[in-house]
mmCIF file of C-alpha atoms and ligand atoms in Angstrom:
data_model
loop_
_atom_site.group_PDB
_atom_site.id
_atom_site.type_symbol
_atom_site.label_atom_id
_atom_site.label_comp_id
_atom_site.label_asym_id
_atom_site.label_seq_id
_atom_site.Cartn_x
_atom_site.Cartn_y
_atom_site.Cartn_z
ATOM 1 C CA MET R 18 -0.191 -0.076 -0.080
ATOM 2 C CA VAL R 19 1.453 3.093 -0.989
ATOM 3 C CA ILE R 20 0.803 6.590 1.675
ATOM 4 C CA ASP R 21 1.592 9.334 0.401
ATOM 5 C CA SER R 22 4.213 11.966 1.962
ATOM 6 C CA ASN R 23 2.442 14.861 1.453
ATOM 7 C CA PRO R 24 0.995 16.544 4.379
ATOM 8 C CA THR R 25 -3.301 15.505 4.745
ATOM 9 C CA PRO R 26 -4.634 18.872 2.720
ATOM 10 C CA PRO R 27 -7.500 20.800 4.666
ATOM 11 C CA SER R 28 -10.048 19.086 2.411
ATOM 12 C CA SER R 29 -9.273 15.574 3.578
ATOM 13 C CA ARG R 30 -9.885 16.028 7.110
ATOM 14 C CA ALA R 31 -12.940 14.330 7.249
ATOM 15 C CA ALA R 32 -11.874 11.506 5.226
ATOM 16 C CA SER R 33 -8.952 11.378 8.247
ATOM 17 C CA VAL R 34 -11.941 10.862 10.732
ATOM 18 C CA ALA R 35 -13.624 8.043 8.663
ATOM 19 C CA ALA R 36 -10.464 6.562 9.264
ATOM 20 C CA ILE R 37 -10.815 4.885 12.301
ATOM 21 C CA ARG R 38 -14.476 3.489 11.671
ATOM 22 C CA THR R 39 -14.388 0.304 10.955
ATOM 23 C CA PRO R 40 -13.375 -0.545 7.503
ATOM 24 C CA ALA R 41 -15.761 -1.737 4.612
ATOM 25 C CA PHE R 42 -14.098 -4.638 3.740
ATOM 26 C CA ALA R 43 -11.868 -6.603 5.823
ATOM 27 C CA THR R 44 -9.440 -7.713 2.486
ATOM 28 C CA PRO R 45 -7.922 -4.724 0.201
ATOM 29 C CA LEU R 46 -10.103 -4.946 -3.144
ATOM 30 C CA LEU R 47 -7.297 -3.849 -5.653
ATOM 31 C CA VAL R 48 -6.619 -2.402 -9.329
ATOM 32 C CA GLY R 49 -5.552 -5.369 -11.419
ATOM 33 C CA ARG R 50 -6.315 -8.139 -9.517
ATOM 34 C CA PRO R 51 -5.360 -10.959 -12.397
ATOM 35 C CA ASN R 52 -8.714 -12.463 -14.038
ATOM 36 C CA PRO R 53 -9.367 -15.861 -13.116
ATOM 37 C CA ILE R 54 -8.588 -18.550 -15.334
ATOM 38 C CA ASP R 55 -8.885 -22.959 -15.173
ATOM 39 C CA ARG R 56 -6.182 -23.740 -13.668
ATOM 40 C CA GLU R 57 -6.475 -26.850 -14.756
ATOM 41 C CA ARG R 58 -6.212 -26.231 -18.139
ATOM 42 C CA LEU R 59 -2.891 -24.242 -17.382
ATOM 43 C CA ALA R 60 -1.773 -27.496 -15.942
ATOM 44 C CA GLU R 61 -2.803 -29.582 -18.340
ATOM 45 C CA ARG R 62 -1.029 -27.235 -20.618
ATOM 46 C CA LEU R 63 2.440 -27.248 -18.855
ATOM 47 C CA ASP R 64 2.102 -30.523 -18.461
ATOM 48 C CA GLY R 65 1.932 -31.020 -22.618
ATOM 49 C CA MET R 66 5.254 -28.793 -22.235
ATOM 50 C CA PHE R 67 7.275 -31.144 -19.618
ATOM 51 C CA ASP R 68 6.503 -34.051 -22.000
ATOM 52 C CA ARG R 69 7.712 -32.200 -25.121
ATOM 53 C CA GLY R 70 10.292 -31.043 -23.444
ATOM 54 C CA ARG R 71 10.454 -27.484 -25.428
ATOM 55 C CA TYR R 72 10.098 -24.175 -23.368
ATOM 56 C CA THR R 73 10.936 -21.469 -25.538
ATOM 57 C CA ASN R 74 11.790 -20.702 -28.934
ATOM 58 C CA ASN R 75 9.015 -20.649 -31.101
ATOM 59 C CA GLY R 76 7.531 -23.209 -29.776
ATOM 60 C CA PRO R 77 3.773 -24.453 -30.356
ATOM 61 C CA LEU R 78 2.106 -23.143 -27.064
ATOM 62 C CA VAL R 79 3.579 -19.429 -28.884
ATOM 63 C CA GLN R 80 1.991 -20.618 -32.095
ATOM 64 C CA GLU R 81 -0.941 -21.745 -31.360
ATOM 65 C CA PHE R 82 -0.829 -18.007 -29.198
ATOM 66 C CA GLU R 83 -0.373 -16.382 -31.661
ATOM 67 C CA ARG R 84 -2.976 -17.617 -34.091
ATOM 68 C CA SER R 85 -5.836 -17.340 -31.499
ATOM 69 C CA VAL R 86 -4.662 -13.865 -31.101
ATOM 70 C CA ALA R 87 -5.148 -13.330 -35.138
ATOM 71 C CA ASP R 88 -8.256 -14.480 -35.480
ATOM 72 C CA LEU R 89 -9.270 -13.150 -32.733
ATOM 73 C CA VAL R 90 -8.565 -9.768 -33.836
ATOM 74 C CA GLY R 91 -9.243 -10.324 -37.223
ATOM 75 C CA VAL R 92 -5.406 -9.332 -38.348
ATOM 76 C CA GLU R 93 -2.899 -11.661 -40.804
ATOM 77 C CA HIS R 94 -0.099 -11.257 -38.086
ATOM 78 C CA CYS R 95 0.493 -11.419 -34.765
ATOM 79 C CA ILE R 96 4.576 -11.852 -33.427
ATOM 80 C CA ALA R 97 4.715 -12.521 -29.599
ATOM 81 C CA ILE R 98 6.938 -10.687 -27.163
ATOM 82 C CA SER R 99 8.190 -10.944 -23.638
ATOM 83 C CA ASN R 100 6.446 -7.596 -23.118
ATOM 84 C CA ALA R 101 4.774 -5.038 -24.172
ATOM 85 C CA THR R 102 7.277 -2.223 -23.623
ATOM 86 C CA ALA R 103 9.381 -5.006 -25.122
ATOM 87 C CA ALA R 104 7.264 -5.300 -28.443
ATOM 88 C CA MET R 105 6.927 -1.413 -28.379
ATOM 89 C CA GLU R 106 11.001 -1.262 -28.414
ATOM 90 C CA LEU R 107 11.082 -3.850 -31.678
ATOM 91 C CA ALA R 108 8.224 -2.013 -33.664
ATOM 92 C CA ALA R 109 9.822 1.021 -33.539
ATOM 93 C CA ARG R 110 13.157 -0.410 -34.558
ATOM 94 C CA ALA R 111 11.909 -2.328 -36.900
ATOM 95 C CA LEU R 112 9.781 0.871 -38.752
ATOM 96 C CA GLY R 113 13.451 2.456 -38.382
ATOM 97 C CA LEU R 114 11.964 5.357 -36.301
ATOM 98 C CA THR R 115 14.187 8.382 -35.470
ATOM 99 C CA GLY R 116 14.311 11.583 -34.308
ATOM 100 C CA GLU R 117 10.895 12.265 -32.484
ATOM 101 C CA VAL R 118 7.863 10.763 -31.820
ATOM 102 C CA ILE R 119 4.669 12.249 -30.957
ATOM 103 C CA VAL R 120 2.979 10.582 -28.023
ATOM 104 C CA PRO R 121 -0.164 11.321 -25.335
ATOM 105 C CA ALA R 122 1.782 13.194 -22.006
ATOM 106 C CA PHE R 123 -1.640 11.246 -20.513
ATOM 107 C CA THR R 124 0.091 7.439 -20.724
ATOM 108 C CA PHE R 125 1.150 5.339 -18.536
ATOM 109 C CA VAL R 126 5.462 5.598 -18.892
ATOM 110 C CA ALA R 127 6.212 2.710 -20.415
ATOM 111 C CA THR R 128 4.951 4.144 -23.976
ATOM 112 C CA ALA R 129 7.407 7.091 -23.815
ATOM 113 C CA HIS R 130 10.552 4.884 -22.019
ATOM 114 C CA ALA R 131 10.595 2.323 -24.622
ATOM 115 C CA LEU R 132 10.937 5.291 -27.328
ATOM 116 C CA ASP R 133 13.668 7.255 -24.981
ATOM 117 C CA TRP R 134 15.638 3.801 -24.255
ATOM 118 C CA LEU R 135 16.169 3.796 -28.414
ATOM 119 C CA GLY R 136 17.416 7.085 -27.932
ATOM 120 C CA LEU R 137 14.400 8.371 -29.769
ATOM 121 C CA ARG R 138 12.440 12.081 -28.456
ATOM 122 C CA PRO R 139 9.176 11.335 -26.944
ATOM 123 C CA VAL R 140 7.269 14.844 -27.767
ATOM 124 C CA PHE R 141 4.094 15.001 -26.153
ATOM 125 C CA ALA R 142 0.941 15.869 -27.250
ATOM 126 C CA ASP R 143 -2.149 16.969 -25.069
ATOM 127 C CA ILE R 144 -5.591 14.632 -25.077
ATOM 128 C CA ASP R 145 -9.249 15.104 -25.747
ATOM 129 C CA PRO R 146 -10.281 15.742 -22.091
ATOM 130 C CA HIS R 147 -13.365 13.568 -22.857
ATOM 131 C CA THR R 148 -11.917 10.222 -24.643
ATOM 132 C CA HIS R 149 -8.354 10.460 -22.567
ATOM 133 C CA ASN R 150 -6.463 10.038 -26.063
ATOM 134 C CA LEU R 151 -4.844 11.841 -28.223
ATOM 135 C CA ASP R 152 -6.138 14.965 -29.831
ATOM 136 C CA PRO R 153 -5.340 14.328 -33.268
ATOM 137 C CA THR R 154 -5.546 18.586 -34.266
ATOM 138 C CA ARG R 155 -2.796 19.001 -31.940
ATOM 139 C CA ILE R 156 -0.840 16.379 -33.584
ATOM 140 C CA GLU R 157 0.076 18.730 -37.555
ATOM 141 C CA THR R 158 1.743 21.479 -35.227
ATOM 142 C CA LEU R 159 4.355 19.072 -33.148
ATOM 143 C CA ILE R 160 5.331 17.810 -36.714
ATOM 144 C CA THR R 161 8.694 19.199 -37.219
ATOM 145 C CA PRO R 162 10.962 17.541 -40.008
ATOM 146 C CA ARG R 163 12.435 15.055 -37.413
ATOM 147 C CA THR R 164 9.197 13.781 -36.422
ATOM 148 C CA THR R 165 9.089 9.943 -37.683
ATOM 149 C CA GLY R 166 6.098 8.498 -36.183
ATOM 150 C CA ILE R 167 3.340 8.492 -33.600
ATOM 151 C CA VAL R 168 2.499 6.957 -31.240
ATOM 152 C CA GLY R 169 -1.450 6.469 -30.202
ATOM 153 C CA VAL R 170 -2.865 4.986 -27.018
ATOM 154 C CA HIS R 171 -6.188 3.644 -27.497
ATOM 155 C CA ALA R 172 -6.459 4.245 -23.100
ATOM 156 C CA TRP R 173 -9.255 2.342 -21.492
ATOM 157 C CA GLY R 174 -9.560 0.591 -24.134
ATOM 158 C CA ARG R 175 -10.929 3.441 -26.243
ATOM 159 C CA ALA R 176 -10.065 3.937 -29.945
ATOM 160 C CA CYS R 177 -8.066 6.537 -30.871
ATOM 161 C CA ASP R 178 -9.328 8.760 -33.236
ATOM 162 C CA VAL R 179 -7.739 6.390 -36.307
ATOM 163 C CA ARG R 180 -8.761 8.105 -38.979
ATOM 164 C CA THR R 181 -7.469 11.686 -38.279
ATOM 165 C CA ILE R 182 -3.908 10.035 -36.957
ATOM 166 C CA GLU R 183 -3.441 8.173 -39.785
ATOM 167 C CA GLU R 184 -4.826 11.013 -42.414
ATOM 168 C CA VAL R 185 -1.987 13.270 -40.746
ATOM 169 C CA ALA R 186 0.363 10.678 -40.621
ATOM 170 C CA GLY R 187 -0.355 9.524 -44.322
ATOM 171 C CA ARG R 188 -0.035 13.388 -45.187
ATOM 172 C CA HIS R 189 3.631 13.578 -43.606
ATOM 173 C CA GLY R 190 4.397 10.598 -44.637
ATOM 174 C CA ILE R 191 5.467 9.560 -40.751
ATOM 175 C CA ARG R 192 4.570 5.980 -39.160
ATOM 176 C CA VAL R 193 1.644 4.950 -36.378
ATOM 177 C CA ILE R 194 2.095 2.680 -33.372
ATOM 178 C CA TYR R 195 -0.910 2.409 -31.330
ATOM 179 C CA ASP R 196 -0.209 1.056 -27.603
ATOM 180 C CA ALA R 197 -3.292 -1.448 -27.234
ATOM 181 C CA ALA R 198 -2.040 -2.117 -24.357
ATOM 182 C CA HIS R 199 -5.516 -2.168 -22.673
ATOM 183 C CA ALA R 200 -7.404 -2.753 -25.532
ATOM 184 C CA PHE R 201 -7.669 -6.286 -26.045
ATOM 185 C CA GLY R 202 -11.110 -7.033 -27.064
ATOM 186 C CA CYS R 203 -11.952 -3.993 -27.740
ATOM 187 C CA SER R 204 -13.040 -1.997 -31.236
ATOM 188 C CA LYS R 205 -14.023 0.955 -32.936
ATOM 189 C CA GLY R 206 -17.297 0.183 -34.386
ATOM 190 C CA ASP R 207 -16.962 -3.175 -36.360
ATOM 191 C CA ARG R 208 -13.359 -3.172 -36.885
ATOM 192 C CA MET R 209 -11.387 -4.885 -33.694
ATOM 193 C CA ILE R 210 -8.113 -3.225 -32.475
ATOM 194 C CA GLY R 211 -5.391 -4.722 -33.549
ATOM 195 C CA GLY R 212 -5.878 -3.815 -37.382
ATOM 196 C CA PHE R 213 -4.811 -0.030 -37.718
ATOM 197 C CA GLY R 214 -1.507 1.832 -37.984
ATOM 198 C CA ASP R 215 1.797 0.433 -38.720
ATOM 199 C CA CYS R 216 1.561 -2.204 -35.915
ATOM 200 C CA GLU R 217 -0.695 -2.728 -32.709
ATOM 201 C CA ILE R 218 0.674 -3.506 -29.308
ATOM 202 C CA PHE R 219 -0.794 -5.523 -26.483
ATOM 203 C CA SER R 220 0.042 -6.009 -23.500
ATOM 204 C CA PHE R 221 -0.708 -9.748 -21.581
ATOM 205 C CA HIS R 222 0.666 -8.514 -18.212
ATOM 206 C CA ALA R 223 -0.707 -10.089 -15.285
ATOM 207 C CA THR R 224 -2.780 -6.646 -14.717
ATOM 208 C CA LYS R 225 -4.487 -6.236 -18.268
ATOM 209 C CA PHE R 226 -7.454 -7.762 -19.541
ATOM 210 C CA ILE R 227 -6.474 -10.798 -20.685
ATOM 211 C CA GLN R 228 -2.730 -11.873 -19.600
ATOM 212 C CA SER R 229 0.156 -13.764 -19.703
ATOM 213 C CA PHE R 230 1.671 -13.324 -16.625
ATOM 214 C CA GLU R 231 4.503 -11.429 -18.830
ATOM 215 C CA GLY R 232 3.986 -10.816 -22.272
ATOM 216 C CA GLY R 233 3.161 -8.452 -24.812
ATOM 217 C CA MET R 234 1.780 -8.985 -29.101
ATOM 218 C CA ILE R 235 2.518 -6.919 -31.569
ATOM 219 C CA ALA R 236 0.001 -7.106 -34.235
ATOM 220 C CA THR R 237 0.360 -5.954 -38.125
ATOM 221 C CA ARG R 238 -1.007 -6.741 -41.737
ATOM 222 C CA ASP R 239 2.452 -6.078 -43.031
ATOM 223 C CA ALA R 240 4.462 -9.070 -44.178
ATOM 224 C CA ASP R 241 7.455 -7.434 -44.516
ATOM 225 C CA LEU R 242 7.402 -6.081 -41.359
ATOM 226 C CA ALA R 243 6.640 -8.930 -39.703
ATOM 227 C CA SER R 244 9.326 -11.223 -40.624
ATOM 228 C CA ARG R 245 11.453 -8.009 -39.802
ATOM 229 C CA LEU R 246 10.218 -8.890 -36.252
ATOM 230 C CA ARG R 247 10.375 -12.523 -35.847
ATOM 231 C CA LEU R 248 13.834 -12.426 -36.948
ATOM 232 C CA MET R 249 14.783 -9.062 -34.137
ATOM 233 C CA ARG R 250 12.704 -10.749 -30.973
ATOM 234 C CA ASN R 251 15.402 -13.856 -31.803
ATOM 235 C CA PHE R 252 18.814 -12.326 -32.123
ATOM 236 C CA GLY R 253 18.304 -11.467 -36.292
ATOM 237 C CA PHE R 254 18.150 -15.844 -36.549
ATOM 238 C CA ALA R 255 17.119 -16.840 -39.685
ATOM 239 C CA GLY R 256 17.708 -20.615 -38.986
ATOM 240 C CA VAL R 257 19.726 -22.605 -37.191
ATOM 241 C CA ASP R 258 23.419 -20.414 -36.823
ATOM 242 C CA ARG R 259 22.656 -18.488 -40.109
ATOM 243 C CA ILE R 260 22.690 -14.662 -38.465
ATOM 244 C CA VAL R 261 20.841 -12.008 -41.204
ATOM 245 C CA SER R 262 19.991 -9.191 -38.679
ATOM 246 C CA ALA R 263 20.635 -6.925 -35.650
ATOM 247 C CA GLY R 264 18.373 -8.374 -32.857
ATOM 248 C CA THR R 265 17.680 -9.029 -29.410
ATOM 249 C CA ASN R 266 16.213 -11.197 -26.775
ATOM 250 C CA ALA R 267 12.144 -10.366 -27.065
ATOM 251 C CA LYS R 268 10.811 -14.371 -27.104
ATOM 252 C CA MET R 269 7.897 -15.106 -24.931
ATOM 253 C CA SER R 270 8.429 -18.595 -23.472
ATOM 254 C CA GLU R 271 5.963 -21.844 -23.616
ATOM 255 C CA ALA R 272 4.761 -21.435 -20.249
ATOM 256 C CA HIS R 273 3.846 -17.687 -20.578
ATOM 257 C CA ALA R 274 1.787 -18.848 -23.712
ATOM 258 C CA ALA R 275 -0.042 -21.617 -22.236
ATOM 259 C CA MET R 276 -1.294 -18.748 -19.480
ATOM 260 C CA GLY R 277 -2.064 -16.437 -22.277
ATOM 261 C CA LEU R 278 -4.426 -19.374 -24.192
ATOM 262 C CA THR R 279 -5.927 -20.254 -21.193
ATOM 263 C CA SER R 280 -6.576 -16.889 -19.901
ATOM 264 C CA LEU R 281 -8.235 -16.341 -23.519
ATOM 265 C CA GLU R 282 -10.838 -19.338 -23.186
ATOM 266 C CA SER R 283 -12.031 -17.336 -20.340
ATOM 267 C CA MET R 284 -12.502 -14.175 -21.885
ATOM 268 C CA PRO R 285 -16.166 -14.898 -22.170
ATOM 269 C CA SER R 286 -16.626 -14.390 -18.389
ATOM 270 C CA THR R 287 -14.194 -12.064 -17.610
ATOM 271 C CA LEU R 288 -15.977 -9.170 -20.130
ATOM 272 C CA GLU R 289 -19.301 -10.868 -18.685
ATOM 273 C CA THR R 290 -18.128 -10.011 -15.115
ATOM 274 C CA ASN R 291 -15.984 -6.495 -16.250
ATOM 275 C CA ARG R 292 -19.437 -5.795 -17.867
ATOM 276 C CA ARG R 293 -21.878 -6.877 -15.110
ATOM 277 C CA ASN R 294 -19.306 -4.063 -12.798
ATOM 278 C CA HIS R 295 -18.876 -1.672 -15.415
ATOM 279 C CA LEU R 296 -23.300 -1.470 -15.437
ATOM 280 C CA ALA R 297 -23.585 -1.544 -11.080
ATOM 281 C CA TYR R 298 -20.846 1.077 -11.343
ATOM 282 C CA ARG R 299 -23.028 3.145 -13.629
ATOM 283 C CA ASP R 300 -26.343 2.411 -11.643
ATOM 284 C CA GLY R 301 -24.551 3.555 -7.947
ATOM 285 C CA LEU R 302 -22.464 6.321 -9.368
ATOM 286 C CA ARG R 303 -25.504 7.799 -11.233
ATOM 287 C CA ASP R 304 -27.071 10.924 -8.813
ATOM 288 C CA VAL R 305 -23.444 12.170 -7.332
ATOM 289 C CA ARG R 306 -22.649 15.195 -7.927
ATOM 290 C CA GLY R 307 -19.311 15.801 -10.053
ATOM 291 C CA VAL R 308 -18.229 12.526 -9.967
ATOM 292 C CA GLU R 309 -18.521 11.559 -13.725
ATOM 293 C CA LEU R 310 -17.899 7.665 -14.324
ATOM 294 C CA MET R 311 -15.910 7.335 -18.139
ATOM 295 C CA ASP R 312 -18.918 5.266 -20.274
ATOM 296 C CA PHE R 313 -18.356 3.787 -23.661
ATOM 297 C CA SER R 314 -20.808 3.314 -26.234
ATOM 298 C CA GLU R 315 -22.169 1.069 -28.759
ATOM 299 C CA PRO R 316 -21.258 0.531 -31.885
ATOM 300 C CA ASP R 317 -17.470 0.196 -30.029
ATOM 301 C CA ARG R 318 -16.841 -2.562 -27.993
ATOM 302 C CA ASN R 319 -14.902 -2.480 -24.524
ATOM 303 C CA ASN R 320 -14.033 -4.858 -22.294
ATOM 304 C CA HIS R 321 -14.800 -2.783 -19.187
ATOM 305 C CA GLN R 322 -11.006 -3.623 -17.461
ATOM 306 C CA TYR R 323 -10.648 -0.282 -16.109
ATOM 307 C CA VAL R 324 -13.519 1.805 -14.087
ATOM 308 C CA VAL R 325 -12.440 4.863 -14.863
ATOM 309 C CA LEU R 326 -14.148 8.348 -12.277
ATOM 310 C CA GLU R 327 -13.371 11.741 -13.169
ATOM 311 C CA ILE R 328 -13.233 14.148 -9.825
ATOM 312 C CA ASP R 329 -14.186 17.343 -10.095
ATOM 313 C CA PRO R 330 -13.518 18.657 -6.748
ATOM 314 C CA ASP R 331 -16.198 21.947 -6.908
ATOM 315 C CA ARG R 332 -18.842 20.197 -7.590
ATOM 316 C CA TYR R 333 -18.639 16.795 -5.831
ATOM 317 C CA GLY R 334 -16.958 18.538 -2.440
ATOM 318 C CA PHE R 335 -13.309 16.821 -2.010
ATOM 319 C CA ALA R 336 -10.763 16.379 -4.798
ATOM 320 C CA ARG R 337 -9.419 13.009 -6.384
ATOM 321 C CA ASP R 338 -6.762 12.816 -3.800
ATOM 322 C CA ALA R 339 -9.354 13.027 -0.656
ATOM 323 C CA LEU R 340 -11.541 10.559 -2.069
ATOM 324 C CA ALA R 341 -8.425 8.192 -2.874
ATOM 325 C CA GLU R 342 -7.229 8.245 1.099
ATOM 326 C CA HIS R 343 -11.453 8.241 1.984
ATOM 327 C CA LEU R 344 -12.612 4.981 -0.044
ATOM 328 C CA ARG R 345 -8.171 3.651 1.766
ATOM 329 C CA THR R 346 -9.405 3.876 4.479
ATOM 330 C CA HIS R 347 -12.100 1.089 3.598
ATOM 331 C CA HIS R 348 -9.673 -0.858 2.075
ATOM 332 C CA VAL R 349 -10.674 0.241 -1.712
ATOM 333 C CA VAL R 350 -7.681 0.490 -3.075
ATOM 334 C CA ALA R 351 -7.926 2.835 -6.012
ATOM 335 C CA ARG R 352 -5.285 4.456 -8.210
ATOM 336 C CA ARG R 353 -4.853 7.550 -9.907
ATOM 337 C CA TYR R 354 -3.668 6.975 -12.989
ATOM 338 C CA PHE R 355 -1.264 8.811 -14.642
ATOM 339 C CA THR R 356 0.136 11.121 -11.663
ATOM 340 C CA PRO R 357 1.870 13.050 -12.921
ATOM 341 C CA PRO R 358 1.400 13.577 -17.020
ATOM 342 C CA LEU R 359 4.881 12.543 -18.768
ATOM 343 C CA HIS R 360 6.173 15.589 -19.635
ATOM 344 C CA ARG R 361 6.581 16.305 -15.573
ATOM 345 C CA VAL R 362 8.166 13.155 -14.744
ATOM 346 C CA PRO R 363 12.435 12.212 -15.064
ATOM 347 C CA PRO R 364 13.439 12.347 -17.475
ATOM 348 C CA TYR R 365 11.242 14.255 -19.116
ATOM 349 C CA ALA R 366 10.959 17.178 -17.143
ATOM 350 C CA THR R 367 13.786 18.619 -17.175
ATOM 351 C CA ARG R 368 14.900 17.776 -20.709
ATOM 352 C CA THR R 369 11.914 20.250 -21.528
ATOM 353 C CA ALA R 370 12.713 22.931 -19.256
ATOM 354 C CA VAL R 371 13.434 25.077 -22.209
ATOM 355 C CA ASP R 372 10.531 24.890 -23.365
ATOM 356 C CA ILE R 373 8.180 23.084 -21.049
ATOM 357 C CA PRO R 374 4.594 22.276 -22.755
ATOM 358 C CA SER R 375 1.330 23.627 -20.921
ATOM 359 C CA LEU R 376 -0.300 20.506 -21.329
ATOM 360 C CA PRO R 377 -3.425 21.635 -20.227
ATOM 361 C CA HIS R 378 -6.010 18.513 -20.410
ATOM 362 C CA ALA R 379 -3.309 16.106 -19.469
ATOM 363 C CA GLU R 380 -2.420 17.666 -16.339
ATOM 364 C CA ARG R 381 -6.240 18.099 -15.376
ATOM 365 C CA LEU R 382 -6.551 14.664 -15.965
ATOM 366 C CA SER R 383 -4.022 13.347 -13.908
ATOM 367 C CA GLU R 384 -5.566 15.339 -10.884
ATOM 368 C CA ARG R 385 -8.992 14.536 -11.090
ATOM 369 C CA VAL R 386 -8.783 10.729 -11.862
ATOM 370 C CA LEU R 387 -9.172 7.745 -10.226
ATOM 371 C CA VAL R 388 -9.663 3.862 -11.355
ATOM 372 C CA LEU R 389 -11.819 1.753 -8.961
ATOM 373 C CA PRO R 390 -11.066 -1.730 -8.227
ATOM 374 C CA THR R 391 -13.288 -4.537 -10.533
ATOM 375 C CA GLY R 392 -13.360 -7.768 -11.669
ATOM 376 C CA SER R 393 -14.101 -11.113 -10.113
ATOM 377 C CA GLN R 394 -13.103 -10.228 -7.068
ATOM 378 C CA MET R 395 -16.533 -7.902 -6.122
ATOM 379 C CA ASP R 396 -20.125 -8.945 -6.688
ATOM 380 C CA VAL R 397 -22.865 -6.288 -7.179
ATOM 381 C CA ALA R 398 -23.704 -6.035 -3.520
ATOM 382 C CA ASP R 399 -19.546 -4.689 -3.028
ATOM 383 C CA ILE R 400 -20.002 -2.640 -5.742
ATOM 384 C CA ALA R 401 -22.821 -0.622 -4.311
ATOM 385 C CA THR R 402 -20.878 -0.535 -0.809
ATOM 386 C CA VAL R 403 -18.081 1.679 -2.793
ATOM 387 C CA CYS R 404 -20.961 3.572 -4.583
ATOM 388 C CA SER R 405 -21.891 4.936 -1.164
ATOM 389 C CA LEU R 406 -18.638 5.264 0.717
ATOM 390 C CA ILE R 407 -18.651 7.573 -2.503
ATOM 391 C CA ARG R 408 -21.792 9.355 -2.426
ATOM 392 C CA ASP R 409 -21.041 9.499 1.467
ATOM 393 C CA LEU R 410 -17.723 11.383 1.836
ATOM 394 C CA PRO R 411 -18.873 14.590 0.520
ATOM 395 C CA SER R 412 -22.080 14.563 4.219
ATOM 396 C CA ARG R 413 -19.578 13.276 6.063
ATOM 397 C CA ARG R 414 -17.849 16.981 5.771
ATOM 398 C CA ALA R 415 -21.528 18.606 6.842
ATOM 399 C CA ASP R 416 -21.261 16.334 9.746
ATOM 400 C CA ALA R 417 -17.777 17.759 10.164
ATOM 401 C CA GLY R 418 -18.708 21.173 10.006
ATOM 402 C CA GLY R 419 -17.513 21.950 7.132
ATOM 403 C CA PRO R 420 -13.937 22.346 5.603
HETATM 404 C C1 PLP W 508 0.947 -1.884 -19.053
HETATM 405 C C2 PLP W 508 1.341 -0.958 -19.954
HETATM 406 C C3 PLP W 508 2.152 -0.329 -20.691
HETATM 407 C C4 PLP W 508 3.275 -1.571 -21.039
HETATM 408 O O1 PLP W 508 2.986 -2.953 -20.860
HETATM 409 P P1 PLP W 508 4.354 -4.080 -20.361
HETATM 410 O O2 PLP W 508 3.706 -5.536 -20.769
HETATM 411 O O3 PLP W 508 4.056 -4.202 -18.914
HETATM 412 O O4 PLP W 508 5.853 -4.103 -20.582
HETATM 413 C C5 PLP W 508 2.312 -0.249 -21.668
HETATM 414 N N1 PLP W 508 1.348 1.056 -22.097
HETATM 415 C C6 PLP W 508 0.616 0.705 -21.653
HETATM 416 C C7 PLP W 508 -0.926 1.968 -21.497
HETATM 417 C C8 PLP W 508 -0.236 0.039 -20.522
HETATM 418 O O5 PLP W 508 -1.192 -0.020 -19.790
#
């Protein structure tokens, strides 16, 4: 559990009073608790792996996992990678990116770190305050002669404005990669995420919707890019003793693929649980002033892995951090994503010192967004309890005589 070192702001004094009451939940509810899998199916797959005596190097389970994802997403080529961050590095390198790459400031740090690790310069763009995704109208002003690519992030599984992003990229002859770490099983209308841009990258980290302990997958329609990626993830080996390109070790093991395949089989029930929870949160928070639940509407499909609130402190009466603290005293461990926005964290904050960009939407949301626990650890009664904790905090303030 992370305890803030900041002194308690006045607005959370009422929340501290609540701390002496009995927590609403005996065991902590966590964001990103692994979704359930069929352990027997996993054990069977691992038994098969032990019997074959083949643990890695593009084994049958990795190939099956790649095919399953390719079928589900409807894209020709899927390349399994050790994790999504390594996948981003491989993709950027295989696409020949150099110089500057435009990324949103409101994302997990890996999106920018992967580029920085290759010696590329992430150039931070602001986001649309409603979708939390890259605002394509701001991209064009950031393009310079050194810009070679754009990395869009499908935040919370909501597809970026792919049409405009790709139209701008096409006009400037630059590449498009999507960080689809949140977006497995999601769609833009009737098109599944995975088929957009030059390539898209899924994460199968343990906290994600579908998971392989650690893991990632690059999806692409480009056969040449796919074969370059396959070489690069395996030291540039084109066959036994035949090295044809630069490369690294970014392979996925058979054990990881066994978990990924098993997790995929649970996708329908995981989705059902997440969707049920999302609807319960929507009901429970409907009338809470200043607390807005991010919703997703047909025909776009969402995996509902993230329950995302935006807190308006003026209307709600408490800031996001005070609410997070209040929930934590009740063992509801909500997460403040993405704080701070990336142009304000090292090493980027110091590097942009010359021209620190003001990215008002990313900055505002990084102080307002709170992600709530969901998944199989909760039933709808638990969610009703969390919602009443959120609803009741402002009345506590009245009890305490106001701040
Ligand atoms: C989880 C995540 C990543 C990193 O994925 P790994 O598989 O852990 O490397 C990248 N971008 C976003 C938006 C993420 O949420």
